[in-house]
PDB file of C-alpha atoms and ligand atoms in Angstrom:
ATOM      1  CA  MET Z 536      77.068 -86.851 -76.510  1.00  0.00           C
ATOM      2  CA  LYS Z 537      73.563 -87.313 -77.483  1.00  0.00           C
ATOM      3  CA  ILE Z 538      73.075 -86.863 -73.911  1.00  0.00           C
ATOM      4  CA  SER Z 539      75.184 -83.336 -73.164  1.00  0.00           C
ATOM      5  CA  ILE Z 540      73.408 -81.927 -76.649  1.00  0.00           C
ATOM      6  CA  THR Z 541      69.948 -82.703 -75.070  1.00  0.00           C
ATOM      7  CA  ALA Z 542      70.493 -81.876 -71.661  1.00  0.00           C
ATOM      8  CA  ALA Z 543      72.039 -78.895 -72.759  1.00  0.00           C
ATOM      9  CA  PRO Z 544      68.765 -76.533 -73.384  1.00  0.00           C
ATOM     10  CA  ALA Z 545      67.372 -78.160 -70.373  1.00  0.00           C
ATOM     11  CA  VAL Z 546      70.216 -76.874 -68.190  1.00  0.00           C
ATOM     12  CA  ALA Z 547      70.326 -73.651 -69.882  1.00  0.00           C
ATOM     13  CA  ALA Z 548      66.698 -73.314 -69.419  1.00  0.00           C
ATOM     14  CA  ALA Z 549      67.057 -74.698 -65.896  1.00  0.00           C
ATOM     15  CA  LEU Z 550      69.675 -71.974 -65.130  1.00  0.00           C
ATOM     16  CA  ALA Z 551      67.463 -69.176 -66.905  1.00  0.00           C
ATOM     17  CA  ILE Z 552      64.554 -69.845 -64.584  1.00  0.00           C
ATOM     18  CA  LEU Z 553      66.823 -70.410 -61.684  1.00  0.00           C
ATOM     19  CA  GLY Z 554      68.897 -66.733 -62.519  1.00  0.00           C
ATOM     20  CA  LEU Z 555      65.375 -65.308 -62.723  1.00  0.00           C
ATOM     21  CA  THR Z 556      64.175 -66.545 -59.662  1.00  0.00           C
ATOM     22  CA  LEU Z 557      66.814 -65.120 -57.659  1.00  0.00           C
ATOM     23  CA  ALA Z 558      67.136 -61.942 -59.419  1.00  0.00           C
ATOM     24  CA  THR Z 559      63.342 -61.429 -58.340  1.00  0.00           C
ATOM     25  CA  LEU Z 560      63.915 -62.836 -54.794  1.00  0.00           C
ATOM     26  CA  ALA Z 561      67.065 -60.778 -53.970  1.00  0.00           C
ATOM     27  CA  PRO Z 562      65.307 -57.587 -54.242  1.00  0.00           C
ATOM     28  CA  LEU Z 563      62.232 -58.921 -52.745  1.00  0.00           C
ATOM     29  CA  GLY Z 564      64.377 -60.023 -49.820  1.00  0.00           C
ATOM     30  CA  SER Z 565      66.396 -57.052 -49.121  1.00  0.00           C
ATOM     31  CA  ALA Z 566      62.924 -54.975 -49.110  1.00  0.00           C
ATOM     32  CA  ARG Z 567      61.756 -57.221 -46.281  1.00  0.00           C
ATOM     33  CA  ALA Z 568      64.682 -56.967 -44.253  1.00  0.00           C
ATOM     34  CA  GLN Z 569      64.342 -53.327 -44.574  1.00  0.00           C
ATOM     35  CA  THR Z 570      60.625 -53.311 -43.463  1.00  0.00           C
ATOM     36  CA  ALA Z 571      61.545 -55.046 -40.409  1.00  0.00           C
ATOM     37  CA  ALA Z 572      63.675 -52.286 -39.647  1.00  0.00           C
ATOM     38  CA  THR Z 573      62.353 -49.407 -40.874  1.00  0.00           C
ATOM     39  CA  PRO Z 574      58.744 -49.233 -42.654  1.00  0.00           C
ATOM     40  CA  ALA Z 575      59.292 -48.062 -46.057  1.00  0.00           C
ATOM     41  CA  GLN Z 576      56.022 -46.391 -46.700  1.00  0.00           C
ATOM     42  CA  THR Z 577      56.642 -44.043 -43.806  1.00  0.00           C
ATOM     43  CA  THR Z 578      56.552 -40.086 -44.297  1.00  0.00           C
ATOM     44  CA  SER Z 579      58.578 -37.294 -42.659  1.00  0.00           C
ATOM     45  CA  ASP Z 580      55.815 -36.524 -39.790  1.00  0.00           C
ATOM     46  CA  ASP Z 581      55.530 -40.523 -39.277  1.00  0.00           C
ATOM     47  CA  ILE Z 582      57.055 -41.176 -36.199  1.00  0.00           C
ATOM     48  CA  THR Z 583      58.716 -45.040 -35.898  1.00  0.00           C
ATOM     49  CA  VAL Z 584      58.965 -46.825 -32.690  1.00  0.00           C
ATOM     50  CA  THR Z 585      61.160 -49.886 -32.315  1.00  0.00           C
ATOM     51  CA  ARG Z 586      62.210 -51.922 -29.437  1.00  0.00           C
ATOM     52  CA  ASP Z 587      64.419 -54.986 -28.612  1.00  0.00           C
ATOM     53  CA  ASN Z 588      62.671 -57.927 -30.031  1.00  0.00           C
ATOM     54  CA  THR Z 589      59.341 -56.196 -30.951  1.00  0.00           C
ATOM     55  CA  PRO Z 590      58.416 -55.208 -34.938  1.00  0.00           C
ATOM     56  CA  ALA Z 591      58.661 -51.708 -35.507  1.00  0.00           C
ATOM     57  CA  GLN Z 592      55.771 -49.532 -34.982  1.00  0.00           C
ATOM     58  CA  VAL Z 593      54.519 -46.332 -36.624  1.00  0.00           C
ATOM     59  CA  ILE Z 594      52.450 -43.671 -35.137  1.00  0.00           C
ATOM     60  CA  HIS Z 595      51.081 -41.329 -37.933  1.00  0.00           C
ATOM     61  CA  HIS Z 596      50.976 -37.920 -37.188  1.00  0.00           C
ATOM     62  CA  ALA Z 597      47.030 -37.995 -38.519  1.00  0.00           C
ATOM     63  CA  ASP Z 598      46.622 -40.033 -35.216  1.00  0.00           C
ATOM     64  CA  TRP Z 599      48.006 -37.324 -32.453  1.00  0.00           C
ATOM     65  CA  SER Z 600      44.396 -36.678 -32.056  1.00  0.00           C
ATOM     66  CA  SER Z 601      44.029 -39.642 -29.454  1.00  0.00           C
ATOM     67  CA  PHE Z 602      46.959 -38.200 -27.516  1.00  0.00           C
ATOM     68  CA  ARG Z 603      46.955 -35.163 -25.041  1.00  0.00           C
ATOM     69  CA  ARG Z 604      48.065 -32.192 -26.478  1.00  0.00           C
ATOM     70  CA  ILE Z 605      50.817 -30.108 -24.127  1.00  0.00           C
ATOM     71  CA  GLU Z 606      52.223 -26.584 -24.452  1.00  0.00           C
ATOM     72  CA  THR Z 607      55.245 -25.051 -23.621  1.00  0.00           C
ATOM     73  CA  THR Z 608      56.705 -21.906 -23.800  1.00  0.00           C
ATOM     74  CA  GLN Z 609      60.560 -21.880 -23.783  1.00  0.00           C
ATOM     75  CA  LYS Z 610      63.221 -19.179 -24.737  1.00  0.00           C
ATOM     76  CA  ASP Z 611      65.642 -19.933 -28.140  1.00  0.00           C
ATOM     77  CA  ARG Z 612      69.065 -19.301 -28.150  1.00  0.00           C
ATOM     78  CA  ASP Z 613      68.939 -15.718 -28.708  1.00  0.00           C
ATOM     79  CA  GLY Z 614      66.445 -14.799 -25.423  1.00  0.00           C
ATOM     80  CA  ALA Z 615      63.410 -14.992 -27.729  1.00  0.00           C
ATOM     81  CA  SER Z 616      60.312 -16.814 -26.143  1.00  0.00           C
ATOM     82  CA  HIS Z 617      58.209 -19.396 -28.230  1.00  0.00           C
ATOM     83  CA  VAL Z 618      55.052 -21.600 -27.396  1.00  0.00           C
ATOM     84  CA  TYR Z 619      55.669 -24.940 -28.583  1.00  0.00           C
ATOM     85  CA  SER Z 620      52.466 -27.597 -28.766  1.00  0.00           C
ATOM     86  CA  GLY Z 621      52.999 -31.113 -29.317  1.00  0.00           C
ATOM     87  CA  VAL Z 622      52.295 -34.585 -27.269  1.00  0.00           C
ATOM     88  CA  ALA Z 623      54.629 -35.911 -24.249  1.00  0.00           C
ATOM     89  CA  VAL Z 624      57.293 -38.599 -25.303  1.00  0.00           C
ATOM     90  CA  SER Z 625      56.115 -40.910 -22.410  1.00  0.00           C
ATOM     91  CA  ASP Z 626      52.528 -41.015 -24.100  1.00  0.00           C
ATOM     92  CA  LEU Z 627      54.027 -41.683 -27.506  1.00  0.00           C
ATOM     93  CA  LEU Z 628      56.065 -44.619 -26.021  1.00  0.00           C
ATOM     94  CA  GLN Z 629      53.398 -45.687 -23.842  1.00  0.00           C
ATOM     95  CA  LYS Z 630      51.371 -46.303 -26.805  1.00  0.00           C
ATOM     96  CA  ALA Z 631      54.055 -48.401 -28.680  1.00  0.00           C
ATOM     97  CA  GLY Z 632      53.925 -50.582 -24.972  1.00  0.00           C
ATOM     98  CA  VAL Z 633      57.490 -49.134 -23.887  1.00  0.00           C
ATOM     99  CA  PRO Z 634      57.553 -49.586 -19.710  1.00  0.00           C
ATOM    100  CA  MET Z 635      56.350 -45.781 -18.317  1.00  0.00           C
ATOM    101  CA  GLY Z 636      54.625 -45.311 -14.794  1.00  0.00           C
ATOM    102  CA  LYS Z 637      54.447 -48.055 -12.487  1.00  0.00           C
ATOM    103  CA  ALA Z 638      56.138 -50.481 -15.115  1.00  0.00           C
ATOM    104  CA  LEU Z 639      59.077 -48.403 -15.064  1.00  0.00           C
ATOM    105  CA  LYS Z 640      61.455 -50.000 -12.059  1.00  0.00           C
ATOM    106  CA  GLY Z 641      63.576 -52.886 -11.813  1.00  0.00           C
ATOM    107  CA  GLU Z 642      65.538 -54.141 -15.032  1.00  0.00           C
ATOM    108  CA  ASN Z 643      63.366 -51.663 -17.359  1.00  0.00           C
ATOM    109  CA  MET Z 644      65.523 -48.857 -15.229  1.00  0.00           C
ATOM    110  CA  SER Z 645      68.238 -49.897 -17.713  1.00  0.00           C
ATOM    111  CA  GLN Z 646      66.367 -48.916 -20.874  1.00  0.00           C
ATOM    112  CA  TYR Z 647      67.131 -45.818 -23.150  1.00  0.00           C
ATOM    113  CA  LEU Z 648      65.481 -43.885 -25.957  1.00  0.00           C
ATOM    114  CA  VAL Z 649      67.731 -42.649 -28.782  1.00  0.00           C
ATOM    115  CA  VAL Z 650      66.089 -40.079 -31.076  1.00  0.00           C
ATOM    116  CA  LYS Z 651      67.183 -40.116 -34.629  1.00  0.00           C
ATOM    117  CA  ALA Z 652      66.635 -37.381 -37.084  1.00  0.00           C
ATOM    118  CA  GLY Z 653      66.517 -37.294 -41.185  1.00  0.00           C
ATOM    119  CA  ASP Z 654      70.039 -35.890 -41.267  1.00  0.00           C
ATOM    120  CA  GLY Z 655      71.269 -38.511 -39.228  1.00  0.00           C
ATOM    121  CA  TYR Z 656      71.790 -36.636 -35.851  1.00  0.00           C
ATOM    122  CA  LYS Z 657      70.902 -38.756 -32.771  1.00  0.00           C
ATOM    123  CA  VAL Z 658      70.393 -37.636 -29.111  1.00  0.00           C
ATOM    124  CA  LEU Z 659      69.775 -40.104 -26.155  1.00  0.00           C
ATOM    125  CA  PHE Z 660      67.399 -39.902 -22.904  1.00  0.00           C
ATOM    126  CA  ALA Z 661      67.350 -42.504 -20.684  1.00  0.00           C
ATOM    127  CA  LEU Z 662      63.542 -43.574 -19.684  1.00  0.00           C
ATOM    128  CA  PRO Z 663      63.280 -41.973 -16.265  1.00  0.00           C
ATOM    129  CA  GLU Z 664      63.905 -38.509 -17.676  1.00  0.00           C
ATOM    130  CA  LEU Z 665      60.876 -39.192 -19.819  1.00  0.00           C
ATOM    131  CA  ASP Z 666      58.404 -40.052 -17.289  1.00  0.00           C
ATOM    132  CA  SER Z 667      56.243 -37.992 -14.905  1.00  0.00           C
ATOM    133  CA  ALA Z 668      56.649 -40.385 -12.177  1.00  0.00           C
ATOM    134  CA  PHE Z 669      60.595 -39.267 -11.974  1.00  0.00           C
ATOM    135  CA  ALA Z 670      60.934 -36.027 -13.830  1.00  0.00           C
ATOM    136  CA  GLU Z 671      58.965 -32.650 -13.127  1.00  0.00           C
ATOM    137  CA  ARG Z 672      59.854 -31.728 -16.766  1.00  0.00           C
ATOM    138  CA  THR Z 673      57.677 -32.869 -19.776  1.00  0.00           C
ATOM    139  CA  ILE Z 674      60.028 -33.516 -22.920  1.00  0.00           C
ATOM    140  CA  LEU Z 675      57.742 -33.077 -26.272  1.00  0.00           C
ATOM    141  CA  LEU Z 676      57.361 -34.320 -29.500  1.00  0.00           C
ATOM    142  CA  VAL Z 677      56.151 -31.039 -31.044  1.00  0.00           C
ATOM    143  CA  ASP Z 678      55.012 -30.203 -34.185  1.00  0.00           C
ATOM    144  CA  THR Z 679      53.751 -26.346 -34.027  1.00  0.00           C
ATOM    145  CA  MET Z 680      55.512 -23.326 -32.902  1.00  0.00           C
ATOM    146  CA  ASP Z 681      53.717 -20.073 -31.845  1.00  0.00           C
ATOM    147  CA  GLY Z 682      50.614 -21.794 -33.323  1.00  0.00           C
ATOM    148  CA  ARG Z 683      52.411 -22.487 -36.695  1.00  0.00           C
ATOM    149  CA  PRO Z 684      54.573 -25.895 -38.120  1.00  0.00           C
ATOM    150  CA  LEU Z 685      57.659 -25.676 -37.482  1.00  0.00           C
ATOM    151  CA  PRO Z 686      60.087 -23.489 -39.482  1.00  0.00           C
ATOM    152  CA  ASP Z 687      61.129 -25.333 -42.499  1.00  0.00           C
ATOM    153  CA  GLY Z 688      64.244 -27.226 -41.664  1.00  0.00           C
ATOM    154  CA  LYS Z 689      63.124 -27.389 -38.030  1.00  0.00           C
ATOM    155  CA  GLY Z 690      60.150 -29.897 -38.603  1.00  0.00           C
ATOM    156  CA  PRO Z 691      57.796 -31.294 -39.417  1.00  0.00           C
ATOM    157  CA  LEU Z 692      58.224 -32.989 -35.772  1.00  0.00           C
ATOM    158  CA  ARG Z 693      60.833 -31.658 -32.991  1.00  0.00           C
ATOM    159  CA  ILE Z 694      61.961 -32.588 -29.533  1.00  0.00           C
ATOM    160  CA  ILE Z 695      61.483 -29.832 -26.643  1.00  0.00           C
ATOM    161  CA  VAL Z 696      63.854 -30.567 -23.660  1.00  0.00           C
ATOM    162  CA  PRO Z 697      61.930 -27.815 -21.494  1.00  0.00           C
ATOM    163  CA  GLY Z 698      64.942 -26.335 -18.784  1.00  0.00           C
ATOM    164  CA  GLU Z 699      67.990 -27.416 -20.497  1.00  0.00           C
ATOM    165  CA  LYS Z 700      70.962 -24.963 -20.478  1.00  0.00           C
ATOM    166  CA  LYS Z 701      71.841 -26.132 -24.102  1.00  0.00           C
ATOM    167  CA  PRO Z 702      69.198 -27.164 -26.736  1.00  0.00           C
ATOM    168  CA  ALA Z 703      71.673 -29.745 -28.342  1.00  0.00           C
ATOM    169  CA  ARG Z 704      68.972 -32.519 -27.664  1.00  0.00           C
ATOM    170  CA  TRP Z 705      66.291 -30.285 -29.530  1.00  0.00           C
ATOM    171  CA  ILE Z 706      66.562 -32.856 -32.061  1.00  0.00           C
ATOM    172  CA  TYR Z 707      64.949 -31.196 -34.916  1.00  0.00           C
ATOM    173  CA  GLU Z 708      63.355 -33.957 -38.345  1.00  0.00           C
ATOM    174  CA  VAL Z 709      62.539 -36.418 -35.928  1.00  0.00           C
ATOM    175  CA  ARG Z 710      61.895 -39.974 -37.482  1.00  0.00           C
ATOM    176  CA  THR Z 711      62.736 -42.511 -34.807  1.00  0.00           C
ATOM    177  CA  LEU Z 712      62.299 -43.339 -31.144  1.00  0.00           C
ATOM    178  CA  ALA Z 713      64.705 -46.636 -30.332  1.00  0.00           C
ATOM    179  CA  VAL Z 714      64.080 -48.022 -26.941  1.00  0.00           C
ATOM    180  CA  ARG Z 715      67.284 -50.467 -25.916  1.00  0.00           C
ATOM    181  CA  PHE Z 716      68.096 -52.160 -23.269  1.00  0.00           C
ATOM    182  CA  SER Z 717      71.684 -51.268 -21.661  1.00  0.00           C
ATOM    183  CA  ALA Z 718      74.557 -54.099 -22.956  1.00  0.00           C
ATOM    184  CA  ASP Z 719      76.121 -53.426 -20.108  1.00  0.00           C
TER     185      ASP Z 719
HETATM  186  N1  MTE K 250      68.276 -32.499 -36.541  1.00  0.00           N
HETATM  187  C1  MTE K 250      69.322 -32.109 -35.807  1.00  0.00           C
HETATM  188  N2  MTE K 250      68.581 -31.741 -34.680  1.00  0.00           N
HETATM  189  C2  MTE K 250      69.398 -30.899 -33.883  1.00  0.00           C
HETATM  190  C3  MTE K 250      70.521 -30.198 -34.503  1.00  0.00           C
HETATM  191  C4  MTE K 250      71.085 -31.370 -35.505  1.00  0.00           C
HETATM  192  O1  MTE K 250      72.615 -31.210 -36.029  1.00  0.00           O
HETATM  193  N3  MTE K 250      70.645 -31.992 -36.244  1.00  0.00           N
HETATM  194  N4  MTE K 250      71.508 -29.471 -33.674  1.00  0.00           N
HETATM  195  C5  MTE K 250      71.344 -29.422 -32.499  1.00  0.00           C
HETATM  196  C6  MTE K 250      71.889 -28.405 -31.596  1.00  0.00           C
HETATM  197  S1  MTE K 250      73.815 -28.978 -31.307  1.00  0.00           S
HETATM  198  C7  MTE K 250      71.335 -27.415 -31.304  1.00  0.00           C
HETATM  199  S2  MTE K 250      72.247 -25.825 -30.817  1.00  0.00           S
HETATM  200  C8  MTE K 250      70.265 -26.958 -31.562  1.00  0.00           C
HETATM  201  C9  MTE K 250      69.688 -25.657 -32.509  1.00  0.00           C
HETATM  202  O2  MTE K 250      68.519 -25.465 -32.990  1.00  0.00           O
HETATM  203  P1  MTE K 250      67.910 -24.021 -33.197  1.00  0.00           P
HETATM  204  O3  MTE K 250      69.043 -23.673 -34.595  1.00  0.00           O
HETATM  205  O4  MTE K 250      66.817 -24.032 -33.533  1.00  0.00           O
HETATM  206  O5  MTE K 250      68.436 -22.704 -32.084  1.00  0.00           O
HETATM  207  O6  MTE K 250      69.314 -28.178 -32.514  1.00  0.00           O
HETATM  208  C10 MTE K 250      69.463 -29.012 -32.345  1.00  0.00           C
HETATM  209  N5  MTE K 250      68.711 -30.309 -32.880  1.00  0.00           N
HETATM  210 MO1   MO K 251      74.440 -27.046 -30.724  1.00  0.00          MO
END
């Protein structure tokens, strides 16, 4: 009896500490798990590049000056021409360590890119579609149309696929470039 009376506060104290500790650790744990998938500090003009077995990398819009800038004139669905300016998706991927050019061969030929947008829309490209060693056209991630930031709701970053008959892969609100090996 004496033991339980004296032990009870100790147990309660221990439980309280444990409870506090668990309460403190649980959110930290989940925050860390999220950071690995999508860094929490990104803004809408940051691009997160994810690859199999590699920590996510963020390319900030402010760092685009280190990439060559490319322009393309494309017709919209109403037939009106617009000049888009941006960077080659292949250059962004190469910077993040994705095999392009001479390295795009062998087992890397089964890698693909899923581009994900803020509204949940996703589109897929095979890596050779993006690589100038294979493709005539250059698929761009653009930040301007006719010299101005993209219109509200269509930016801040958008994929432009020159020469495609439907603009369904012209994905806007782009946030993530996810490169994966085919599971099959
Ligand atoms: N993020 C995002 N991008 C998207 C879509 C979408 O639903 N979400 N729709 C696609 C489709 S199906 C088309 S036809 C074009 C339409 O672009 P527009 O409104 O500039 O003509 O955007 C493409 N990009
Ligand atoms: Mo569409």
